[in-house]
mmCIF file of C-alpha atoms in Angstrom:
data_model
loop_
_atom_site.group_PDB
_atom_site.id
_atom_site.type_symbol
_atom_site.label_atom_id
_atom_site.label_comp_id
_atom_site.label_asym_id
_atom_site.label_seq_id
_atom_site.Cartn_x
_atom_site.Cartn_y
_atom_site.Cartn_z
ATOM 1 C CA UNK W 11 -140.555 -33.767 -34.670
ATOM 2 C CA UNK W 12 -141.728 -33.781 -38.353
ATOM 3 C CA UNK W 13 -143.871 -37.321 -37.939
ATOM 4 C CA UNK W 14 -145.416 -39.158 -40.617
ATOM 5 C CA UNK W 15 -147.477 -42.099 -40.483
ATOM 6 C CA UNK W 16 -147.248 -44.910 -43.428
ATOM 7 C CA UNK W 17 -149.432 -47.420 -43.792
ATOM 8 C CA UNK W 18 -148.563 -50.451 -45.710
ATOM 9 C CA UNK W 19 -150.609 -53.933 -46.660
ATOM 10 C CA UNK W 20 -149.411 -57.210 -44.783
ATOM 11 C CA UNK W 21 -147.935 -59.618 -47.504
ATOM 12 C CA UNK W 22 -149.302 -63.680 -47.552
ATOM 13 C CA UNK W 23 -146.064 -64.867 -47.010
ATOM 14 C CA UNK W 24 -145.203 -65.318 -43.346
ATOM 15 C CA UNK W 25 -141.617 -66.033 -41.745
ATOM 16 C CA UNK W 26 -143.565 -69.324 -39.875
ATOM 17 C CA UNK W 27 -146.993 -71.194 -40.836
ATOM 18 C CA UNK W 28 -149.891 -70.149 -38.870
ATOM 19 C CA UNK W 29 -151.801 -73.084 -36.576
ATOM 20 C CA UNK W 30 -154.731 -74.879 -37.832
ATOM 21 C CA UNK W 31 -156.618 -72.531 -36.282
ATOM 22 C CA UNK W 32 -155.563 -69.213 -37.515
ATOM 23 C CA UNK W 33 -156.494 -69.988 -40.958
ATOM 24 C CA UNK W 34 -159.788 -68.115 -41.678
ATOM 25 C CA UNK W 35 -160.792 -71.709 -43.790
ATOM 26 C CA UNK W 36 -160.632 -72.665 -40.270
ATOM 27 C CA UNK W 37 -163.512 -70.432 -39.123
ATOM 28 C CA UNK W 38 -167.367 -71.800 -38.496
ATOM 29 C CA UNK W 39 -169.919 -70.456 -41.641
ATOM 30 C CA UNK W 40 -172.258 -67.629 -40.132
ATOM 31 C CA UNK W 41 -172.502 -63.691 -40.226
ATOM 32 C CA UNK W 42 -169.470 -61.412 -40.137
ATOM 33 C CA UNK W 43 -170.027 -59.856 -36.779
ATOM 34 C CA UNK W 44 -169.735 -63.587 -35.225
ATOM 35 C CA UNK W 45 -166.910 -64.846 -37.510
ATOM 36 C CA UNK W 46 -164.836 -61.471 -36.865
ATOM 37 C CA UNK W 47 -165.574 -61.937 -32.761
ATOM 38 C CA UNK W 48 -164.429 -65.673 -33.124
ATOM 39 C CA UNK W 49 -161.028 -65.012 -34.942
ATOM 40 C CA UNK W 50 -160.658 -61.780 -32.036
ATOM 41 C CA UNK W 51 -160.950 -64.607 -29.570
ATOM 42 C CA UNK W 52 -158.093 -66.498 -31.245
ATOM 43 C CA UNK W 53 -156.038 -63.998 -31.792
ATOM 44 C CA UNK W 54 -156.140 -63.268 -27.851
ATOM 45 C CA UNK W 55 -155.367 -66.680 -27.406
ATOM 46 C CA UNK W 56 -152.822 -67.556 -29.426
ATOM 47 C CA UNK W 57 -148.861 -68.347 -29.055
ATOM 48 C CA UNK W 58 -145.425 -67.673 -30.425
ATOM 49 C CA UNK W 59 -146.222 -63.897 -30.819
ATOM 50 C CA UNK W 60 -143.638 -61.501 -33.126
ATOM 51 C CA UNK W 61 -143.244 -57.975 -33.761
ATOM 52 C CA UNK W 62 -145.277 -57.479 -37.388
ATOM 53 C CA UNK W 63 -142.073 -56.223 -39.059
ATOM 54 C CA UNK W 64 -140.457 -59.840 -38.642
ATOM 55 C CA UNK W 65 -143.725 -61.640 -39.519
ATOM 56 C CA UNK W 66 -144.073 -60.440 -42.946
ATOM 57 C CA UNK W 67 -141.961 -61.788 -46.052
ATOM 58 C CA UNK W 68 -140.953 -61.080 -49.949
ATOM 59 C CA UNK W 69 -139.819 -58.273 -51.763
ATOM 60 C CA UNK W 70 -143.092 -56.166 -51.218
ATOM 61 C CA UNK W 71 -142.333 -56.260 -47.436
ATOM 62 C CA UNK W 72 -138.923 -55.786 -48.090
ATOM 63 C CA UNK W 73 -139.522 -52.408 -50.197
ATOM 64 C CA UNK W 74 -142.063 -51.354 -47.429
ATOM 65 C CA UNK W 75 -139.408 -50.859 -45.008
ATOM 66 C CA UNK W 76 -137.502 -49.534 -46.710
ATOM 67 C CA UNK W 77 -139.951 -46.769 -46.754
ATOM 68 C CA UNK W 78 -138.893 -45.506 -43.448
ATOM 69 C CA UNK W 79 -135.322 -44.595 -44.610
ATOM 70 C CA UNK W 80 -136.467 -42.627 -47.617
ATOM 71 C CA UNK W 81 -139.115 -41.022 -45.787
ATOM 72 C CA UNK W 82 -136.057 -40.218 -43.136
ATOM 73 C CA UNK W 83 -134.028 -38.813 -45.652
ATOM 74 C CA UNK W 84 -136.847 -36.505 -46.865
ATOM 75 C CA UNK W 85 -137.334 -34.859 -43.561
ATOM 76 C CA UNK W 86 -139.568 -36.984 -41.753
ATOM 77 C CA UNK W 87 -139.587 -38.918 -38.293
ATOM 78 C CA UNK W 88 -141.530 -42.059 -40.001
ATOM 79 C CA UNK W 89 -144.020 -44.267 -38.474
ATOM 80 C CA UNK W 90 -144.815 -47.832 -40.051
ATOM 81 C CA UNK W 91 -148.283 -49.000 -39.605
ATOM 82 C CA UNK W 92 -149.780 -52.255 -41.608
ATOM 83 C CA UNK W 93 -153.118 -52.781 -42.876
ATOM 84 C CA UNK W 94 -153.668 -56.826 -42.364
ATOM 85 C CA UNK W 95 -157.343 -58.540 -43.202
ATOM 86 C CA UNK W 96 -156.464 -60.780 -40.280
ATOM 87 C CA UNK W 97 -155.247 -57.555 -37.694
ATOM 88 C CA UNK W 98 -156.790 -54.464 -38.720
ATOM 89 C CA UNK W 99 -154.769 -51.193 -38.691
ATOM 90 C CA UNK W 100 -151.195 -52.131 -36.460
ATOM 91 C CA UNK W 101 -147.924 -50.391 -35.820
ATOM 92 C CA UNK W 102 -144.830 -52.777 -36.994
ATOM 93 C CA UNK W 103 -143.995 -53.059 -33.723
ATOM 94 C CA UNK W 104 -147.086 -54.518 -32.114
ATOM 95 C CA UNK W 105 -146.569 -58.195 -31.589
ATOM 96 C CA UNK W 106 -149.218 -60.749 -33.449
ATOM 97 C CA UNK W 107 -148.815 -64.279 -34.013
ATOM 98 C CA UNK W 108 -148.553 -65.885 -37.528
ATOM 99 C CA UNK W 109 -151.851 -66.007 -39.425
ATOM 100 C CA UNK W 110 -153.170 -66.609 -42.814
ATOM 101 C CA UNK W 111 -156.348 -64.288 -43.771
ATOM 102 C CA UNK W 112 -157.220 -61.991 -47.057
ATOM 103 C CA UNK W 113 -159.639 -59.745 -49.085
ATOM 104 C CA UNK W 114 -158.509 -61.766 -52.159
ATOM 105 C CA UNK W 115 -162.019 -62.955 -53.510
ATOM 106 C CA UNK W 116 -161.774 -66.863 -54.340
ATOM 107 C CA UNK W 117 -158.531 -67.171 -51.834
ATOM 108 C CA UNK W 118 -158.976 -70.406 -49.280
ATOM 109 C CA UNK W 119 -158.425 -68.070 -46.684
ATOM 110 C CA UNK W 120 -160.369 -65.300 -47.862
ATOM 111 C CA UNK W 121 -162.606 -63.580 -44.895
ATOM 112 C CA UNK W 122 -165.210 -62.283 -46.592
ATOM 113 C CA UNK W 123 -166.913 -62.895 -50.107
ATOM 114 C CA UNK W 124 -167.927 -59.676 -51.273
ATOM 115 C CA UNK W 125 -166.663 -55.919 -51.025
ATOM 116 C CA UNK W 126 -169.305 -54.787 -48.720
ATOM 117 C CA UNK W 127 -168.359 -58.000 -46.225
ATOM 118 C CA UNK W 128 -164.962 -56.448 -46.797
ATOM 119 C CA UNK W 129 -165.772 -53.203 -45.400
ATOM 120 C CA UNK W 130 -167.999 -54.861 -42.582
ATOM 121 C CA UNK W 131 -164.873 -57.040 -41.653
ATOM 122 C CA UNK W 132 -162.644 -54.147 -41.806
ATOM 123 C CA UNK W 133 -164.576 -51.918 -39.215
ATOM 124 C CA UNK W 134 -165.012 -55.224 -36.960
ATOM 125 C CA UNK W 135 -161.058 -56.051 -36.512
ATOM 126 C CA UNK W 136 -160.955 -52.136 -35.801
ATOM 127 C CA UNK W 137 -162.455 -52.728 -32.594
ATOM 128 C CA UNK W 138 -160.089 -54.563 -31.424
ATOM 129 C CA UNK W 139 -157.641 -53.558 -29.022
ATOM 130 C CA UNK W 140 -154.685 -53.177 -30.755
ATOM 131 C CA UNK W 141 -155.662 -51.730 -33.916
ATOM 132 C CA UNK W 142 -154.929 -48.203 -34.404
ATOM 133 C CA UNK W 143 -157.862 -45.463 -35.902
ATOM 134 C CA UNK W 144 -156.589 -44.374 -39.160
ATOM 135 C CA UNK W 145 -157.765 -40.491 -38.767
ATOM 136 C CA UNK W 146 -156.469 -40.339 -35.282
ATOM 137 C CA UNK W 147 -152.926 -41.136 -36.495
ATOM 138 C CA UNK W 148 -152.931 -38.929 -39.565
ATOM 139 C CA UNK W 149 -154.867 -35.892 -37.112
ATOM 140 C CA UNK W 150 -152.217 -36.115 -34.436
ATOM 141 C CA UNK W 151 -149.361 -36.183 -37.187
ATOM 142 C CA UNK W 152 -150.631 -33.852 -39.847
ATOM 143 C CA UNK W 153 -150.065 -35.986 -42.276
ATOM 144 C CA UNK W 154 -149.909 -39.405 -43.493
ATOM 145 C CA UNK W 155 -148.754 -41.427 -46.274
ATOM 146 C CA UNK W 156 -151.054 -44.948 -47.000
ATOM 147 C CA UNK W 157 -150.566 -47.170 -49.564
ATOM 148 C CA UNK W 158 -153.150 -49.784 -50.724
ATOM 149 C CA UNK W 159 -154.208 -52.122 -53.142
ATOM 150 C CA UNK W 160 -157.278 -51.423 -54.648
ATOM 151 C CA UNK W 161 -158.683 -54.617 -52.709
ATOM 152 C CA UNK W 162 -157.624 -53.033 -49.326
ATOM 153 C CA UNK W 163 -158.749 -49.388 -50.164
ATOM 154 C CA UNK W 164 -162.223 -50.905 -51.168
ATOM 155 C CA UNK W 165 -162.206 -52.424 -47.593
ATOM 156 C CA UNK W 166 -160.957 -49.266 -46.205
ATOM 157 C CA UNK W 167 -163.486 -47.169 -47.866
ATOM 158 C CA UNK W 168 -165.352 -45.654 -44.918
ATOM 159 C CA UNK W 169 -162.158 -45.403 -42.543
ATOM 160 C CA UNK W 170 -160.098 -43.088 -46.086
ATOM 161 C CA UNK W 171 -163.824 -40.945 -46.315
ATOM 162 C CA UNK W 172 -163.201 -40.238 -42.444
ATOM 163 C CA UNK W 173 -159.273 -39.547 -43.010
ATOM 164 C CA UNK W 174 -159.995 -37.507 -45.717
ATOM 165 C CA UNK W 175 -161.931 -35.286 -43.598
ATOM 166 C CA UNK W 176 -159.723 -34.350 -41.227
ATOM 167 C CA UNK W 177 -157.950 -32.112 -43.115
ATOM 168 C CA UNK W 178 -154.344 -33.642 -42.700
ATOM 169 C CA UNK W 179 -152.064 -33.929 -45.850
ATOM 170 C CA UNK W 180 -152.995 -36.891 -46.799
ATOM 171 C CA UNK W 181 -151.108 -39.027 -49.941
ATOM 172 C CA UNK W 182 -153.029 -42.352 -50.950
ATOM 173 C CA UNK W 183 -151.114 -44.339 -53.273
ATOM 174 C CA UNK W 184 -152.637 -46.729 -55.168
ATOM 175 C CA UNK W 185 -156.395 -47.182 -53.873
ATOM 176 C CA UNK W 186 -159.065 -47.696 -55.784
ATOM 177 C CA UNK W 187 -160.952 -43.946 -56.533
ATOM 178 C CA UNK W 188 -160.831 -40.653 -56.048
ATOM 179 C CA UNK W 189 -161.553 -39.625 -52.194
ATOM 180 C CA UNK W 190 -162.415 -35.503 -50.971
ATOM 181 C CA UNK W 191 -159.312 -34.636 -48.954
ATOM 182 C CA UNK W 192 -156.788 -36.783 -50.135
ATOM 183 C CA UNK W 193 -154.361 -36.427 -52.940
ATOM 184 C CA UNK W 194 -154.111 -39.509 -54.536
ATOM 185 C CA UNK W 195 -151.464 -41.165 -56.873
ATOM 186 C CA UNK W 196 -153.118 -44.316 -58.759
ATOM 187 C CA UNK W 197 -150.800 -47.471 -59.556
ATOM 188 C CA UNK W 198 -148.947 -46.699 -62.663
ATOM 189 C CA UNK W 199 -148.137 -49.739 -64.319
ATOM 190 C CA UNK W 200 -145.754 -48.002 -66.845
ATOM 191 C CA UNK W 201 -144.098 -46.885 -64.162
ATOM 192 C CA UNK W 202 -142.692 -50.646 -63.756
ATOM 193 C CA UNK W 203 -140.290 -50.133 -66.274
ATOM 194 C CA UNK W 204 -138.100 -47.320 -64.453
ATOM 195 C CA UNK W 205 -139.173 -48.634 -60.856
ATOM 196 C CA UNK W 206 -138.542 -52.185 -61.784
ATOM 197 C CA UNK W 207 -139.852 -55.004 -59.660
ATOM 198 C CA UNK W 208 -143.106 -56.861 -59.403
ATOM 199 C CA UNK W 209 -146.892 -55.007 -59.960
ATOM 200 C CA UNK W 210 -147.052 -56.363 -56.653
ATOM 201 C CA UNK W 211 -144.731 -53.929 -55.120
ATOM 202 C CA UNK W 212 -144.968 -51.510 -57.465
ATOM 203 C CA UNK W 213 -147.308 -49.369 -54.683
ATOM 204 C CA UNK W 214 -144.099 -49.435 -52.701
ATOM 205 C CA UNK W 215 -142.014 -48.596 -54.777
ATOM 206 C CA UNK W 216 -143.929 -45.153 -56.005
ATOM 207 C CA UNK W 217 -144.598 -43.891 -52.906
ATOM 208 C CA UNK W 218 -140.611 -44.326 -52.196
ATOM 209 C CA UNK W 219 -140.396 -42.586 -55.343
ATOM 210 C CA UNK W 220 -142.823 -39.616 -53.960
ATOM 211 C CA UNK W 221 -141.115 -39.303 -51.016
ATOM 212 C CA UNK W 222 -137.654 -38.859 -52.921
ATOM 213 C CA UNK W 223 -139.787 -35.812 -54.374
ATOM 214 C CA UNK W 224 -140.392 -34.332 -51.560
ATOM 215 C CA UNK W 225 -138.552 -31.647 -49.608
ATOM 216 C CA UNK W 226 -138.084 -29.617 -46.295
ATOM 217 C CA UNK W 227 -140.331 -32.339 -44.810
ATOM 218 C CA UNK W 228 -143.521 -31.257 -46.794
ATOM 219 C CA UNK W 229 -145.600 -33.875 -47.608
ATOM 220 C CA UNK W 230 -147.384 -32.214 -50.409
ATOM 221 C CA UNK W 231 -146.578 -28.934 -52.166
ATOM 222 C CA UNK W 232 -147.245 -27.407 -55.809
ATOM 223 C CA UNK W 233 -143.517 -27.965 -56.503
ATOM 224 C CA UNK W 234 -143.580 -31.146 -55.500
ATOM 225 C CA UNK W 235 -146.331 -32.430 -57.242
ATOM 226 C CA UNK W 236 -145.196 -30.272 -60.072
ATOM 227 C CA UNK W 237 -141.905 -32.022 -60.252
ATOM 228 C CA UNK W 238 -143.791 -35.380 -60.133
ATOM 229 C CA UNK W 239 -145.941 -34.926 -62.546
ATOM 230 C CA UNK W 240 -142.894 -34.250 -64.835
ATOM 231 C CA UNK W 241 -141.096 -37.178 -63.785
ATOM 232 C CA UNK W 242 -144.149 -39.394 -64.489
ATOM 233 C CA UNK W 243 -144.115 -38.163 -68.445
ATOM 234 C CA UNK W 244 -140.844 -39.001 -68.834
ATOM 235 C CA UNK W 245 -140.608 -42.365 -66.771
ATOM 236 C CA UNK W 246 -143.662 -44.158 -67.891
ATOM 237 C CA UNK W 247 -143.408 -46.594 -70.553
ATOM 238 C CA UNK W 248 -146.449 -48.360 -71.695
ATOM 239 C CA UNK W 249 -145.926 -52.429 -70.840
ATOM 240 C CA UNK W 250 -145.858 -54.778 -73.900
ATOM 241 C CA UNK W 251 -146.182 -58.288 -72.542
ATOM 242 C CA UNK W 252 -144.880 -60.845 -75.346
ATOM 243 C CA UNK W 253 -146.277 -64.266 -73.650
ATOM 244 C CA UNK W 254 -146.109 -67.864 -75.151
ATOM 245 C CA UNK W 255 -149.459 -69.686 -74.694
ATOM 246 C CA UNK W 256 -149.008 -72.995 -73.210
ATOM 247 C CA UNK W 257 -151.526 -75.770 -72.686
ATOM 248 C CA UNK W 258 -153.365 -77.209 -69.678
ATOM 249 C CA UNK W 259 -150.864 -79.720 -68.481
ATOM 250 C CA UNK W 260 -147.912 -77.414 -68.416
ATOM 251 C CA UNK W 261 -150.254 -74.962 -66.220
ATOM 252 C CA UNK W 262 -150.898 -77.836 -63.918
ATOM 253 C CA UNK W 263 -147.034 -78.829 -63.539
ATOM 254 C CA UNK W 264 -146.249 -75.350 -62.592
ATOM 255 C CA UNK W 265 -148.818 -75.183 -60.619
ATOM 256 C CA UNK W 266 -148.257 -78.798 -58.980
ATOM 257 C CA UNK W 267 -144.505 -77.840 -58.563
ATOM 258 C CA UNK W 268 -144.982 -74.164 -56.773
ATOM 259 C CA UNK W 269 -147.581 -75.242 -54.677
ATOM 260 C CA UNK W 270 -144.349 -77.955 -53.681
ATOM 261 C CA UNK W 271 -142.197 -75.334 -53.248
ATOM 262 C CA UNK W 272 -144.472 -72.684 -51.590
ATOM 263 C CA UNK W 273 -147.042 -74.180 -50.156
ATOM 264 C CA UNK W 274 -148.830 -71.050 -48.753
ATOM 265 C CA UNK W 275 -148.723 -69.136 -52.042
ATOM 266 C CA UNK W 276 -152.329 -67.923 -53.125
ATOM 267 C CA UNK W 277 -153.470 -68.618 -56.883
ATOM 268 C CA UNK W 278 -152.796 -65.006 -57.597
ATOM 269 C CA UNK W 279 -149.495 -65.245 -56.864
ATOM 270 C CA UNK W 280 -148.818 -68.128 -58.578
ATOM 271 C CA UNK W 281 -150.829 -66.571 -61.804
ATOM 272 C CA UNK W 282 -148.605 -63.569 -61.271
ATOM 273 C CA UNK W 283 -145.093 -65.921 -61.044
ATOM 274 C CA UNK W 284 -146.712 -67.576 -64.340
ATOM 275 C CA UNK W 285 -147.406 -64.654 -66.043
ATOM 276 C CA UNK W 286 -143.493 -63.070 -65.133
ATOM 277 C CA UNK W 287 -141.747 -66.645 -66.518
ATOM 278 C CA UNK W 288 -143.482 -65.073 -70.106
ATOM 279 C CA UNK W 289 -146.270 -67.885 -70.131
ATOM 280 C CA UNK W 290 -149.693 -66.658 -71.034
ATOM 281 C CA UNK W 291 -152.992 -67.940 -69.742
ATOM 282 C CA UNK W 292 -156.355 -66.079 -69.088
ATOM 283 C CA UNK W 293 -157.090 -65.756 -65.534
ATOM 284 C CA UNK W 294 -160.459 -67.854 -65.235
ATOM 285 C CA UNK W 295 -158.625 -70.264 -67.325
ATOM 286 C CA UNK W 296 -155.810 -70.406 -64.194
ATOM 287 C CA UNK W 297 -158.586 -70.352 -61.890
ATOM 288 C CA UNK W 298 -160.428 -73.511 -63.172
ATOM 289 C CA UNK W 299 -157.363 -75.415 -63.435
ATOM 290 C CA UNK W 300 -155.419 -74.600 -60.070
ATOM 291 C CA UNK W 301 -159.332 -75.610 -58.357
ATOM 292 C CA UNK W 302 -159.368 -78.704 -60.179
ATOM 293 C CA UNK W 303 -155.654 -79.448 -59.349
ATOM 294 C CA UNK W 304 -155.274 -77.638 -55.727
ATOM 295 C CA UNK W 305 -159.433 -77.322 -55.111
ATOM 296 C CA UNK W 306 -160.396 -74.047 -53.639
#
């Protein structure tokens, strides 16, 4: 059996709103060793539990799926983990009920405030009983394939330095630097235009891409990486956006009308749905207006 553990982020979008309580707005001020023990407690307590891979939603979760069957087809016997601010480190099978917590600075339902509260969060909800050690997955499978956003590798950071001392094969996609031990394949934004899709799924998308690189179930090899590197120079195409500034009251009618339509969505995404209708507007300029339209 040729095993190889992937881990994935969780998405925002859920398949059914989370209770009152399972919003981390919803948690009392104080430290993060308190707040991450009282949102353990609801967890434990909580109803109308699903297995993760039905929780999730969108075309990121979609594509991460999806990983399983190219990773199959390269030679390996895949195993789907996801990396969730709200879970820890879970296999898509584990049963959680819906939530609504993120890294994403600024977010409502962000947990934390800064990076290193990030990383403190991150090695709390690992102590809980379901989540799953990152280097004893990758150790016991010789391998492992994990692909982050930078926010979730910053959050990650001690648990990748650990992984990348085991001396598994180890493929980070994504991420946000260079770690000893582990090969790793930054987000390629002019990779977007033979990939296709969203940036936010472009992670997904390249390490389906890698896989389809790969062969007699190796993980990494010279020729592998070789032939990657090759198909990199002649896939990437630098991304010329070509956006039509707009003024404030158009921003807040979009913004008024998503928010309508999809309630849950964070102000990034919406920024990001902006942004891919060809409508320009700076980020802090988004920011200010979706808080004085939405609040925080």
């Amino acid at each position: 059996m040729n095993e190889l553990p992937i881990v994935v982020t969780c998405t925002d979008r859920k398949a059914s709103p989370p209770t009152a309580d399972l919003h981390a707005r919803a948690l009392p001020e104080g430290e993060v060793p308190q707040r991450a023990t009282e949102w353990a407690r609801r967890l434990r307590t909580a109803q109308d539990l699903r297995p993760l891979e039905g929780l999730y939603q969108g075309d990121q979760w979609r594509r991460a799926l999806l990983l399983t069957a190219t990773a199959t087809r390269a030679g390996f016997a895949p195993r789907l983990y996801v990396a969730s601010a709200g879970l820890g480190l879970r296999p898509v099978s584990s049963l959680a009920p819906s939530y609504a917590a993120t890294f994403m600075p600024r977010h409502a339902d962000s947990v934390v405030s800064s990076t290193v509260q990030a990383s403190h969060w991150w090695d709390h909800l690992q102590h809980m009983d379901d989540s799953c050690g990152l280097s004893q997955i990758a150790t016991a499978a010789g391998r492992a394939l994990v692909v982050l956003s930078e926010t979730y590798a910053q959050a990650m950071h001690n648990e990748l330095l650990a992984l990348g001392a085991t001396g598994a094969d180890v493929v980070l996609i994504g991420g946000a630097c260079n770690l000893d031990g582990v090969l790793r394949v930054p987000a390629n934004a002019a990779l977007r235009y033979t990939l296709g899709g969203t940036l936010t799924s472009l992670n997904v998308r390249t390490a389906a891409t890698w896989l389809e690189h790969c062969t007699s179930g190796r993980l990494i090899t010279h020729e592998a990486q070789a032939r990657w590197d090759a198909w990199v120079l002649q896939a990437a195409r630098p991304e010329r956006y070509s956006r039509t500034p707009v003024s404030d009251e158009m921003v807040i009618s979009f913004i008024q009308e998503m928010k309508s339509l999809h309630p849950d969505s964070s102000r990034t995404r919406l920024l990001r749905l902006f942004r891919d209708k060809g409508m320009a507007c700076e980020q802090k300029r988004f920011a200010d207006l979706y808080t004085a339209t939405i609040g925080r």
